[in-house]
CSV table of C-alpha atoms and ligand atoms in Angstrom, one decimal:
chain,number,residue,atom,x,y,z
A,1,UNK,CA,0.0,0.0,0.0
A,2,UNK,CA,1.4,3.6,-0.5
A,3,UNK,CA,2.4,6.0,2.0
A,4,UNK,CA,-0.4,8.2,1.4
A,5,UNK,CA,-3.1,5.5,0.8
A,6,UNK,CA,-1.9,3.6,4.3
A,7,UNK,CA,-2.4,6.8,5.9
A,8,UNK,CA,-5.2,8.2,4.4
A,9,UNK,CA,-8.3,6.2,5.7
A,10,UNK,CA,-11.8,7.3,4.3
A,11,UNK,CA,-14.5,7.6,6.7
A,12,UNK,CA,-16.4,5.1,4.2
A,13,UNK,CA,-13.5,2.3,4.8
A,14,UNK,CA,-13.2,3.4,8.3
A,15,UNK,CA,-13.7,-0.2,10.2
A,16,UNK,CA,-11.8,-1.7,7.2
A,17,UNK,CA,-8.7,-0.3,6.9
A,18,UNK,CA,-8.3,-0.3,10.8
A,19,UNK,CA,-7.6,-3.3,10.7
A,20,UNK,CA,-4.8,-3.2,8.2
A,21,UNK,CA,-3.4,-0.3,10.0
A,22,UNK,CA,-3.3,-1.7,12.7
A,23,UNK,CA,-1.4,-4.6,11.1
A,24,UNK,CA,1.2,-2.0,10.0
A,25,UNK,CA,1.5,-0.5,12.9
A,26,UNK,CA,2.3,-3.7,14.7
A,27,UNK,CA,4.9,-4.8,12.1
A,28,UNK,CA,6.8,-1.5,13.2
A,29,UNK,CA,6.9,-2.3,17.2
A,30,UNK,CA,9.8,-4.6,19.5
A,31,UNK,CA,8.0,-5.9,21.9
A,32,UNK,CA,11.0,-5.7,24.9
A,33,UNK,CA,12.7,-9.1,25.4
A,34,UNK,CA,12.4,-10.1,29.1
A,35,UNK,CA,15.3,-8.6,30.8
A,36,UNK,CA,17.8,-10.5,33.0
A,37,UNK,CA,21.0,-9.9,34.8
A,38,UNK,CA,23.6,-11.8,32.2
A,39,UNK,CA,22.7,-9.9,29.0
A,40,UNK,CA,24.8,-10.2,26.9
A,41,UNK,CA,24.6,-6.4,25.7
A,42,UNK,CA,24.8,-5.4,29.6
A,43,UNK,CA,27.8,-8.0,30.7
A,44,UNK,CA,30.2,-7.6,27.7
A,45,UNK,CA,30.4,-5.1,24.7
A,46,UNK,CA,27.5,-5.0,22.7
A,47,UNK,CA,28.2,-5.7,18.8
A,48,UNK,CA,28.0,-1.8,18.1
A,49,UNK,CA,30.7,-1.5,20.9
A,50,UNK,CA,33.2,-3.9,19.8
A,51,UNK,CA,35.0,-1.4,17.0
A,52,UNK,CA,35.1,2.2,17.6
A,53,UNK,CA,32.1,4.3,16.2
A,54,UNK,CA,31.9,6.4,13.1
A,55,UNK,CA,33.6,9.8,13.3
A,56,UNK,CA,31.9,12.8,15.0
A,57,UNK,CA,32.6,15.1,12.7
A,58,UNK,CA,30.3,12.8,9.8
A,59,UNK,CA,27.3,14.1,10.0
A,60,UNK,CA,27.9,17.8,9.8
A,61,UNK,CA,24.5,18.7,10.5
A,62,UNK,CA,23.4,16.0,12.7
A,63,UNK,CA,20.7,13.6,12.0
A,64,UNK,CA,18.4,11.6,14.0
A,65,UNK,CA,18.9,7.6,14.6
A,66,UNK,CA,18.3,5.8,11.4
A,67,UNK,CA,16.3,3.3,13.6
A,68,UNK,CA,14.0,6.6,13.9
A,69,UNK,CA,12.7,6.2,10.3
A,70,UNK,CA,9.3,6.4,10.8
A,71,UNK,CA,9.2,9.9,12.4
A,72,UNK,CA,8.5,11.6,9.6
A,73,UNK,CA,6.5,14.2,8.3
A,74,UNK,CA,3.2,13.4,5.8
A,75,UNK,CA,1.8,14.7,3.3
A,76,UNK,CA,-2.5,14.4,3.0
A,77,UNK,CA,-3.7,14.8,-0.5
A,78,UNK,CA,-6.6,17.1,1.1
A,79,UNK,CA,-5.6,20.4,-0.1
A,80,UNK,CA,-3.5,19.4,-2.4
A,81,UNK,CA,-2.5,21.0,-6.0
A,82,UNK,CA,0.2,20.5,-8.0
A,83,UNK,CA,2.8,17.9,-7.5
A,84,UNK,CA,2.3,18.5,-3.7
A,85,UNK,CA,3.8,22.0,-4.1
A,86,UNK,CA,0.5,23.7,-2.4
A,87,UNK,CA,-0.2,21.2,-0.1
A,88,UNK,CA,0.3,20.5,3.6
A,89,UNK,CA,2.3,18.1,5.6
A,90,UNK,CA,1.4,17.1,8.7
A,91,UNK,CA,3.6,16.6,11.9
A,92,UNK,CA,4.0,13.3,13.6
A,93,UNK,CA,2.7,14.3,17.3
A,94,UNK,CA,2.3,10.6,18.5
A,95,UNK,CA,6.3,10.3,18.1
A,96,UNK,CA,6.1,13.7,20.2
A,97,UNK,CA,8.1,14.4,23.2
A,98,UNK,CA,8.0,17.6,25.7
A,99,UNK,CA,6.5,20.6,23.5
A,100,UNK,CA,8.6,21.6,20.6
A,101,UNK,CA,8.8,20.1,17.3
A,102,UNK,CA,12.2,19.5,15.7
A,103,UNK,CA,12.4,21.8,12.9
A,104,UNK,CA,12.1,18.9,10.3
A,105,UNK,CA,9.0,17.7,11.9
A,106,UNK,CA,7.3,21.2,12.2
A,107,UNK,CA,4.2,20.9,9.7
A,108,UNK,CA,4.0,22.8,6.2
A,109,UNK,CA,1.3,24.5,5.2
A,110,UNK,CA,2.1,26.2,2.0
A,111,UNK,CA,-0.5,27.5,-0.9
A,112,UNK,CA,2.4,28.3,-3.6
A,113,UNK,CA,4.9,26.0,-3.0
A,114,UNK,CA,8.3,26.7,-0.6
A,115,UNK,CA,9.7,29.5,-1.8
A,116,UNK,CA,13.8,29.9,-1.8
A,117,UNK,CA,14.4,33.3,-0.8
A,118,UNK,CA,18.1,34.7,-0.9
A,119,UNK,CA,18.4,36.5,2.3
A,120,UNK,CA,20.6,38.9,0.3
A,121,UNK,CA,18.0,40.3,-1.7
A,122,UNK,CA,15.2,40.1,1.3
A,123,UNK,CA,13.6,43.4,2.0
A,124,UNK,CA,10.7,44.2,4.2
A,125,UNK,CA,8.4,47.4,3.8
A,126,UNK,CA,6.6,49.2,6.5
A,127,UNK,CA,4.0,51.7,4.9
A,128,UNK,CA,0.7,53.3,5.5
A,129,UNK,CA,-0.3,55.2,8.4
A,130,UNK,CA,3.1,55.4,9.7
A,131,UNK,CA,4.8,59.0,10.1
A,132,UNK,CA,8.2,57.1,8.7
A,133,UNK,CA,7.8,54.8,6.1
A,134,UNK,CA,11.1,52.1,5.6
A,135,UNK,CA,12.1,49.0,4.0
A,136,UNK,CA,14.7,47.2,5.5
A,137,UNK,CA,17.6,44.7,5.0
A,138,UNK,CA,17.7,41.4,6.9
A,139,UNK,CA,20.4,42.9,9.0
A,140,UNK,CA,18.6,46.0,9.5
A,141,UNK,CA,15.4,44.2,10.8
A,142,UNK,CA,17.8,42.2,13.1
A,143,UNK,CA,19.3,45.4,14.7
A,144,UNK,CA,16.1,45.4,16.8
A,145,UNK,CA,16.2,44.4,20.2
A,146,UNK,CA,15.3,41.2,19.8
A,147,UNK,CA,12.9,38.8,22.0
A,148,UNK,CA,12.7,34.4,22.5
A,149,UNK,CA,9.1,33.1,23.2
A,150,UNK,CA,8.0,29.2,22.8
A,151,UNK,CA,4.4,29.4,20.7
A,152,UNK,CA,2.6,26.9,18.5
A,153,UNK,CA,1.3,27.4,15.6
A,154,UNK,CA,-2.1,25.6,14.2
A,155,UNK,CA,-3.3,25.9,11.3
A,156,UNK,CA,-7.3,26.6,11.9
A,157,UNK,CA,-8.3,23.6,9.5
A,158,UNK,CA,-6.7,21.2,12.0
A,159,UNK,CA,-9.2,18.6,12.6
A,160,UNK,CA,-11.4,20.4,10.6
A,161,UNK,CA,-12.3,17.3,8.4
A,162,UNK,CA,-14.0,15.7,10.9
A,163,UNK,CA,-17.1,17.6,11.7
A,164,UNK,CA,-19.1,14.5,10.6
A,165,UNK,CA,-16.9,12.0,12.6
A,166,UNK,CA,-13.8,10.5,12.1
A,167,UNK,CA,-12.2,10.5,9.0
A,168,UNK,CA,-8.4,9.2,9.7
A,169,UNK,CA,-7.6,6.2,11.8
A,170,UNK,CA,-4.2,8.0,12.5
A,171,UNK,CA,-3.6,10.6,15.0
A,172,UNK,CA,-1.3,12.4,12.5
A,173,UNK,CA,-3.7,13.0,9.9
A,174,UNK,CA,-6.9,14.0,12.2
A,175,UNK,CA,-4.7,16.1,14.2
A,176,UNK,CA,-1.0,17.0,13.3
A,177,UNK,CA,-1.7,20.0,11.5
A,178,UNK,CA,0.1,22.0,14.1
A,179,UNK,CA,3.9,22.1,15.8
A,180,UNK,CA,5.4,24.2,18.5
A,181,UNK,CA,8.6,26.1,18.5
A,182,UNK,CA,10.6,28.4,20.2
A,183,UNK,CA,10.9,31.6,18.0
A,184,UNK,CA,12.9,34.8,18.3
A,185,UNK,CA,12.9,37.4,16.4
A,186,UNK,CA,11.1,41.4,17.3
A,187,UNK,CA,8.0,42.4,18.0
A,188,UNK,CA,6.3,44.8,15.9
A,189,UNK,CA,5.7,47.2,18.8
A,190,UNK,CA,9.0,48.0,19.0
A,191,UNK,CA,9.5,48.7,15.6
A,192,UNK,CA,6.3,50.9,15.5
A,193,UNK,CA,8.0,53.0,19.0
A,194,UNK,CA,10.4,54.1,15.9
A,195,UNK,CA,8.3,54.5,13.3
A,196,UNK,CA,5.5,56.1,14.9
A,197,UNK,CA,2.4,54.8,14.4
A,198,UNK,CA,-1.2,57.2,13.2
A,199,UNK,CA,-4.3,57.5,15.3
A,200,UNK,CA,-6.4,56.7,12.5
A,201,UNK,CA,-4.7,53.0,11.9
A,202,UNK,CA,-6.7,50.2,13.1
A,203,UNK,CA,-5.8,47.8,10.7
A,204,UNK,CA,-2.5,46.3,9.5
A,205,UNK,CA,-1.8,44.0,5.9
A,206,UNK,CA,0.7,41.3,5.9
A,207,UNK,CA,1.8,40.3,2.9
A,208,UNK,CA,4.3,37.2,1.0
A,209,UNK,CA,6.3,37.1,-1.2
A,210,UNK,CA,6.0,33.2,-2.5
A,211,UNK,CA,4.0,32.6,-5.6
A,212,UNK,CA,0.6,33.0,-3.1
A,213,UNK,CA,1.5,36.3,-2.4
A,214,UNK,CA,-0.7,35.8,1.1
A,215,UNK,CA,-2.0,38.6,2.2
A,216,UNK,CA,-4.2,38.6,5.8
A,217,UNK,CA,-5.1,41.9,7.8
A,218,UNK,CA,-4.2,42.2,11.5
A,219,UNK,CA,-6.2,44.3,13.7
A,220,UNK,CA,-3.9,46.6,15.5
A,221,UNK,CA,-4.7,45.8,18.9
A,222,UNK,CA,-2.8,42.1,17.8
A,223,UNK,CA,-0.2,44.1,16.5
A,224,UNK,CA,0.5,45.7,19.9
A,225,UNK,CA,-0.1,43.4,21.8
A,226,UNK,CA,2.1,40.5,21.2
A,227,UNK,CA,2.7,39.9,17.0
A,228,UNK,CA,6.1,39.5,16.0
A,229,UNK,CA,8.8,39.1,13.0
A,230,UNK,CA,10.4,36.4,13.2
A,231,UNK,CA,14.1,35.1,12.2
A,232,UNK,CA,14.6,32.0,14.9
A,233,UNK,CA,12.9,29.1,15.3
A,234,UNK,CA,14.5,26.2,17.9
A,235,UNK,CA,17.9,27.8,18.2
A,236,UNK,CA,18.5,28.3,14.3
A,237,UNK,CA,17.5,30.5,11.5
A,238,UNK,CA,13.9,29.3,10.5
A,239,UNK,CA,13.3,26.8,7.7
A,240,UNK,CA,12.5,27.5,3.9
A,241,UNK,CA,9.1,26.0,4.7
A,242,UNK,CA,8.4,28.3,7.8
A,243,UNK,CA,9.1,31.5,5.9
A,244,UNK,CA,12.6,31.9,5.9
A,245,UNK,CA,14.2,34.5,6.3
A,246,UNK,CA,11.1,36.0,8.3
A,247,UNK,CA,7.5,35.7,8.8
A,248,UNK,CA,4.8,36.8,10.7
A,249,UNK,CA,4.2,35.3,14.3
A,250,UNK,CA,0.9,36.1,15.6
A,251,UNK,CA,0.6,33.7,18.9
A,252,UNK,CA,-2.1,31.9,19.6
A,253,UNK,CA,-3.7,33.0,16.6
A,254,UNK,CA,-4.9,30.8,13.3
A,255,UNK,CA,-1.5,29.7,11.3
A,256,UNK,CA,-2.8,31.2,8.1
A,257,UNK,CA,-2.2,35.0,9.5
A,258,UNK,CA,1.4,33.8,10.4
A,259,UNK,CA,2.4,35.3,6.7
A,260,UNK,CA,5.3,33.3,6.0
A,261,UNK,CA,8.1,35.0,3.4
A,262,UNK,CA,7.2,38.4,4.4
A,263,UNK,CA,7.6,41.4,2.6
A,264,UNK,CA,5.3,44.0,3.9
A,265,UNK,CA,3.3,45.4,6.3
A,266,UNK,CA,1.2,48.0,5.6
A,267,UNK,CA,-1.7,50.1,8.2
A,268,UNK,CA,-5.1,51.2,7.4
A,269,UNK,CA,-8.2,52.5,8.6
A,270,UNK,CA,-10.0,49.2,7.3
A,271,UNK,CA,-9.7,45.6,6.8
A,272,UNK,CA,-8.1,44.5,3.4
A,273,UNK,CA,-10.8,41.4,2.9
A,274,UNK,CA,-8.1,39.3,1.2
A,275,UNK,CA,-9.4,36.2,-0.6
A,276,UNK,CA,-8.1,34.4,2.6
A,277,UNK,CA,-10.2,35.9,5.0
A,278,UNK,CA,-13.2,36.1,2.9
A,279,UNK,CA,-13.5,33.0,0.9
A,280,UNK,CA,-11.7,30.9,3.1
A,281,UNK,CA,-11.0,30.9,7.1
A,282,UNK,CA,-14.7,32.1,7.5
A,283,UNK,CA,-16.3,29.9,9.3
A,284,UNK,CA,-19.9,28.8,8.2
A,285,UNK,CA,-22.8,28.4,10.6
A,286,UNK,CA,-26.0,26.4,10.1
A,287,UNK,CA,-27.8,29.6,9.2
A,288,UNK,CA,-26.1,29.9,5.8
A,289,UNK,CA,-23.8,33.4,7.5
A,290,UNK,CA,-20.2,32.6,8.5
A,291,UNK,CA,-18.2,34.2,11.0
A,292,UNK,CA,-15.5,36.4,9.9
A,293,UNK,CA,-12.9,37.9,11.7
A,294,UNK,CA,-12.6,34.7,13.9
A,295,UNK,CA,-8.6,35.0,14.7
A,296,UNK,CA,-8.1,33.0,18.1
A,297,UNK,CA,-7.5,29.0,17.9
A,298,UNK,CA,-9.0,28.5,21.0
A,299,UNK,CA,-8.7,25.7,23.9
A,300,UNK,CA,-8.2,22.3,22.5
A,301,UNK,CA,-6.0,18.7,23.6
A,302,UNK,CA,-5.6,15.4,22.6
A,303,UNK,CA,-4.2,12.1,23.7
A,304,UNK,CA,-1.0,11.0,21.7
A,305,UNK,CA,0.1,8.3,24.0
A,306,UNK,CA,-1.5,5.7,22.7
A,307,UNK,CA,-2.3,6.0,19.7
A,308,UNK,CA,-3.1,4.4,16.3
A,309,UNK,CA,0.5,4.5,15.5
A,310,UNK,CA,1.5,3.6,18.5
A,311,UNK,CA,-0.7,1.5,20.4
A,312,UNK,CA,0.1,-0.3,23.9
A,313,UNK,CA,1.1,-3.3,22.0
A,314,UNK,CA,2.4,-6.6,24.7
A,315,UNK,CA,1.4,-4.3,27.5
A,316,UNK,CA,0.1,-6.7,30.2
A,317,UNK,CA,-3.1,-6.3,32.9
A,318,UNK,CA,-1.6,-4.6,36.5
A,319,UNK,CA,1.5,-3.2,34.3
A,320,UNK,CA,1.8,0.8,35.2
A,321,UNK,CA,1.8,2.7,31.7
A,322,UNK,CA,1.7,6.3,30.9
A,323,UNK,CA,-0.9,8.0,29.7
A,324,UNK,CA,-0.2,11.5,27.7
A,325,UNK,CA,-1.2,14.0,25.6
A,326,UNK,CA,-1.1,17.7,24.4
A,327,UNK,CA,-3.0,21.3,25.6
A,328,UNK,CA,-2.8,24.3,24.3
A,329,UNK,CA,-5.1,27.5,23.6
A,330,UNK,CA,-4.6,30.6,21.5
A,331,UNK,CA,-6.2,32.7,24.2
A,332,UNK,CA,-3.4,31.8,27.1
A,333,UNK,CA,-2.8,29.6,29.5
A,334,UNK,CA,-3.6,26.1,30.5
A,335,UNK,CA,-5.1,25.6,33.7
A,336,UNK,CA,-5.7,21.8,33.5
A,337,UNK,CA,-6.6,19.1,31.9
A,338,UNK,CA,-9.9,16.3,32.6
A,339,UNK,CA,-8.9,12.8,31.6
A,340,UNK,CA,-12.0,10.2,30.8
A,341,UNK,CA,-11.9,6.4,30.6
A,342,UNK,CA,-15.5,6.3,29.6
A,343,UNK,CA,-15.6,8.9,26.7
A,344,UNK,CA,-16.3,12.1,28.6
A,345,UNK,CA,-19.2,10.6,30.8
A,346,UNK,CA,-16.8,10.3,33.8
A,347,UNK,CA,-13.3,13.0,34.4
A,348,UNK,CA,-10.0,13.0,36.6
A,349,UNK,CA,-7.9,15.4,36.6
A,350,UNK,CA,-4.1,14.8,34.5
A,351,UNK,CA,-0.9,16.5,35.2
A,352,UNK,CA,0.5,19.1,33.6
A,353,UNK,CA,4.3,18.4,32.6
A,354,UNK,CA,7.4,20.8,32.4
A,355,UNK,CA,6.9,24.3,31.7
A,356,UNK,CA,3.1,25.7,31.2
A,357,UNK,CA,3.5,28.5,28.9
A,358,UNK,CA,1.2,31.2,27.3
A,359,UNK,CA,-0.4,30.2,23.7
A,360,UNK,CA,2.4,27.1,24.0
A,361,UNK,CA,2.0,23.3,23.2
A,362,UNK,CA,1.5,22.4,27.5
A,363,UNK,CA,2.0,18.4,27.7
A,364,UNK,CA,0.0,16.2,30.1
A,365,UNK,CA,0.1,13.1,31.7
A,366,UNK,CA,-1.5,10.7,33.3
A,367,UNK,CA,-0.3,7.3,35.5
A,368,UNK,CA,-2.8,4.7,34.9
A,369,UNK,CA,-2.6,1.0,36.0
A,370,UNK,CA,-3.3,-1.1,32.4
A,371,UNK,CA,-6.9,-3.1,33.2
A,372,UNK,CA,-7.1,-5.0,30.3
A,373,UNK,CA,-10.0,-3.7,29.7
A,374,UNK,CA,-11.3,-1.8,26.4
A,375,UNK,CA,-11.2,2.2,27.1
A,376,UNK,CA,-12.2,5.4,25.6
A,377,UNK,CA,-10.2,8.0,26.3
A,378,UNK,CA,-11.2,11.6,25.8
A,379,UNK,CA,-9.4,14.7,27.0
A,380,UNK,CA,-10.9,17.8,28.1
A,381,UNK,CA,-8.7,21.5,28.6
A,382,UNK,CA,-9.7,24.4,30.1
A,383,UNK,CA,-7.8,27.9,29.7
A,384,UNK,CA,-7.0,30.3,32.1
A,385,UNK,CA,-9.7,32.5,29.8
A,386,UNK,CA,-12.1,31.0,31.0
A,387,UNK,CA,-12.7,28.6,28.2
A,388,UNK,CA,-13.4,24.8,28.6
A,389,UNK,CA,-13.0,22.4,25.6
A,390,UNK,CA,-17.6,21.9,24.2
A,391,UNK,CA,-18.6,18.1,23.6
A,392,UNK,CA,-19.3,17.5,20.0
A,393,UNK,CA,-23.2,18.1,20.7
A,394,UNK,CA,-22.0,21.8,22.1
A,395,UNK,CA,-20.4,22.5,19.2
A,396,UNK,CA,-22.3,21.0,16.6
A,397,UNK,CA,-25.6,22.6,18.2
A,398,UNK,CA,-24.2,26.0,17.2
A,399,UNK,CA,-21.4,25.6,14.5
A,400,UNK,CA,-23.6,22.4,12.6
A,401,UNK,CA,-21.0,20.1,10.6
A,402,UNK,CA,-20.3,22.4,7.6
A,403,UNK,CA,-17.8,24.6,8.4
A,404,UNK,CA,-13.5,23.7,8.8
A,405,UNK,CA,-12.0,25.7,10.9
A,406,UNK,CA,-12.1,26.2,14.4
A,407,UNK,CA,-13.2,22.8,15.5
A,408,UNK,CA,-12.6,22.5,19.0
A,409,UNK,CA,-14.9,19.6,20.2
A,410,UNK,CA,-13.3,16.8,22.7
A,411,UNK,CA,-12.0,14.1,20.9
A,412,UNK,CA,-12.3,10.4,21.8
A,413,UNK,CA,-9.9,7.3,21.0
A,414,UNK,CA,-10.9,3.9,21.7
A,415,UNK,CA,-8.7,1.3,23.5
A,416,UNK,CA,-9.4,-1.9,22.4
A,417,UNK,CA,-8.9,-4.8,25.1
A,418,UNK,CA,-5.9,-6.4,23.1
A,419,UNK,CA,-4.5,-2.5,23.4
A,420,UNK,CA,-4.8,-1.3,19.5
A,421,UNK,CA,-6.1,2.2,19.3
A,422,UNK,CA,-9.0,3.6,17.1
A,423,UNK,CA,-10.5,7.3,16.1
A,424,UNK,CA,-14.5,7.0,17.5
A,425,UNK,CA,-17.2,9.9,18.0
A,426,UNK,CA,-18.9,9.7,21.3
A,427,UNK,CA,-22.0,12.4,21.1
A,428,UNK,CA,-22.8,13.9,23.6
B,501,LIG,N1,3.3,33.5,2.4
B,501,LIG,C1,2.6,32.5,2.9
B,501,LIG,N2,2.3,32.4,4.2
B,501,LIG,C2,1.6,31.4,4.8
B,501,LIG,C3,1.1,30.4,3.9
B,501,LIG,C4,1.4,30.5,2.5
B,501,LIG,O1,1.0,29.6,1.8
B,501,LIG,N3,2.1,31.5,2.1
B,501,LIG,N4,0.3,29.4,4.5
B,501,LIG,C5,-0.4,29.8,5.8
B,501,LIG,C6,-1.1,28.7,6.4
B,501,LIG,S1,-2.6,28.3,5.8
B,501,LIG,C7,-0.6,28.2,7.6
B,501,LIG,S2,-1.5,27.0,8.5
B,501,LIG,C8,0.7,28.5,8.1
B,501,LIG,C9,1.5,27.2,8.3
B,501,LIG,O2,2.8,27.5,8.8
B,501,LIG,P1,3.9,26.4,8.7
B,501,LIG,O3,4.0,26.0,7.2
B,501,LIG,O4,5.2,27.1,9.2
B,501,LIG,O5,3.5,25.3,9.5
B,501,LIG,O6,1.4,29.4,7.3
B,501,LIG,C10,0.6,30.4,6.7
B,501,LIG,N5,1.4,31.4,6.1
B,502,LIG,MO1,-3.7,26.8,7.2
């Protein structure tokens, strides 16, 4: 089967292809060999010990364990044009560990291909209702006192094909369109201290320069409160498919304002209505009128350990296994996190693990002693807004099932008894 048809399982063949997912999934799993006190690997040198080991200096830029080939971005044919050049591919959060995504795991959303931009010839403008208008070099824009903040980015259409149900047996595809980083680069309020920035501006345009030339408008209250340009991503300069050399960071805030490639900025008295925030990233209610100027991806989680991928394969009744999972909300903090065995009739509470950042990936975990027993786990967040994570019937009762973005609902993942893990919709 191909990589994309493995992955890509219709709602239709649902039940079917779990099965031979599951199959694959198994194929791709040690089971750990009992352990004892005169292993070989323990007692003398292990094979890989016995000559010396290749020399440090091979892989210039390092690269992870070729045992770690599965780890891997994929792409969806959903949204796809082109030979995959606008397309998306999604990140591999059941392989995920703490909250940030290596940068060759961070998912790319792109509408006109990765563009390769010479940093060289890179120039930003800053026009409008501004007293000084400027464009600036790469090295000019990095003169700015500079700030470092960890933030995901989502993009808004992240489980956004599953209003109906489940479409995707695979935690990757129903919910990896989103990473987490640590970025630096300057935020635009400190720039606008030296430019000066008019009364009358209430609105700002961001603009690309790849062959999508995305444009998005910003209200200004965004702008000064916490958007930034951005150069750094997880210690180096930012990928070719996160925008290098800059784009737009906008935290907490749908993935498709995050105007990667950036060229200009300019202020207004009015929105711009781009084809991207009037066509698309609307989101459409029963009632026939969609909601525009919806910005905020707001309090979601999900369990990624299990998973379809990575189910609790050999794992025996009485043995202590780890439950865990991602938070995070585009409107602050997370408070906690409800845990249910029984699909959201019943919560406890999980903990929250490491650091618990603003508009950050915040992971969670949960000690549970294996019963045997089929589960259905669902995980519930709650923001220190004030927002909890609706059921399905919450949302659905206002949003209906024909809109994409912003889909928010608890999501449930059955636990068979034999421990293989399965996408379900429990309504309530
Ligand atoms: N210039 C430009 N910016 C863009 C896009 C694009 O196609 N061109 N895609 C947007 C969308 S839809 C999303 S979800 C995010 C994805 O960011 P990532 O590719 O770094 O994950 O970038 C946004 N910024
Ligand atoms: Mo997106």
């Amino acid at each position: 089967m191909s990589e994309t048809l493995r992955s890509q399982v219709t709602r239709r063949d649902f039940f079917k292809k779990a099965v031979s997912v599951s199959a694959i999934a198994a194929t791709a799993i040690l089971l750990p060999k009992k352990a004892s006190a005169d292993e070989p690997e323990i007692m003398h040198h292990a094979k890989w010990g016995q000559k010396l080991g290749y020399p440090v200096t091979y892989n210039r830029y390092g690269l992870p364990s070729p045992y770690e080939h599965n780890n891997l971005r994929r792409n969806t044919k959903l949204l796809a044009s082109g030979n995959f050049q606008a397309s998306i591919a999604v990140t591999p959060i059941h392989e995920s560990e703490g909250i940030i995504t290596p940068n060759g795991l961070f998912f790319s959303r792109s509408h006109g291909g990765v563009a390769e931009v010479d940093p060289s010839e890179f120039r930003l403008m800053i026009h409008g209702l501004v007293e000084k208008e400027i464009v600036l070099t790469l090295d000019q824009l990095k003169r700015y006192p500079s700030v470092t903040r960890t933030h995901f980015i989502e993009c808004p259409a992240n489980g956004g094909q599953e209003w109906r149900g489940p479409q995707f047996n695979s935690l990757q595809f129903a919910k990896g369109f989103m990473s987490c980083a640590e970025w630096t680069g300057v935020y635009i309020k400190t720039i606008l201290e030296d430019l000066g920035l008019k009364k009358e501006a209430l609105w700002m345009l961001a603009e690309g320069s790849d062959n999508s030339e995305m444009g998005r408008t910003v209200p200004v209250d965004k702008v000064l409160d916490d958007a930034m340009i951005v150069w750094g991503q997880n210690g180096e300069a930012l990928r070719p498919e996160q925008g290098y050399p800059v784009r737009l960071l906008l935290p907490g805030w749908e993935g498709n304002l995050c105007v990667k490639w950036l060229k200009r900025l300019e202020f207004a008295k009015e929105p711009w209505y781009c084809k991207e925030e009037t066509s698309k990233y609307t989101a459409l209610k029963p009632t026939g009128k969609a909601i525009q100027h919806f910005y905020a991806n707001e309090v979601n989680s999900t369990v990624t350990h299990p998973s379809p991928e990575k189910p609790w394969l050999g794992l025996k009744k009485g043995e202590i296994v780890e439950i865990q999972g991602l938070a995070w909300s585009g409107m602050g903090t997370i408070t906690g996190v409800d845990l249910s065995f029984d699909g959201g009739k019943n919560y406890v509470k999980a903990n929250l693990k490491g650091l618990v950042l603003q508009k950050s990936w915040t992971r969670w975990s949960y000690i549970y002693k294996y019963e045997g027993k089929p589960l259905l786990l669902t995980s519930r967040a709650m923001d220190d807004a004030g927002y909890i994570q609706p059921t399905i019937d919450q949302e659905t009762s206002i949003m209906g099932v024909e809109s994409v973005y912003h889909r928010n609902a608890v999501e449930t993942w059955e636990v068979t008894a034999e421990g293989m893990v399965n996408h379900v919709q429990i309504r309530s």
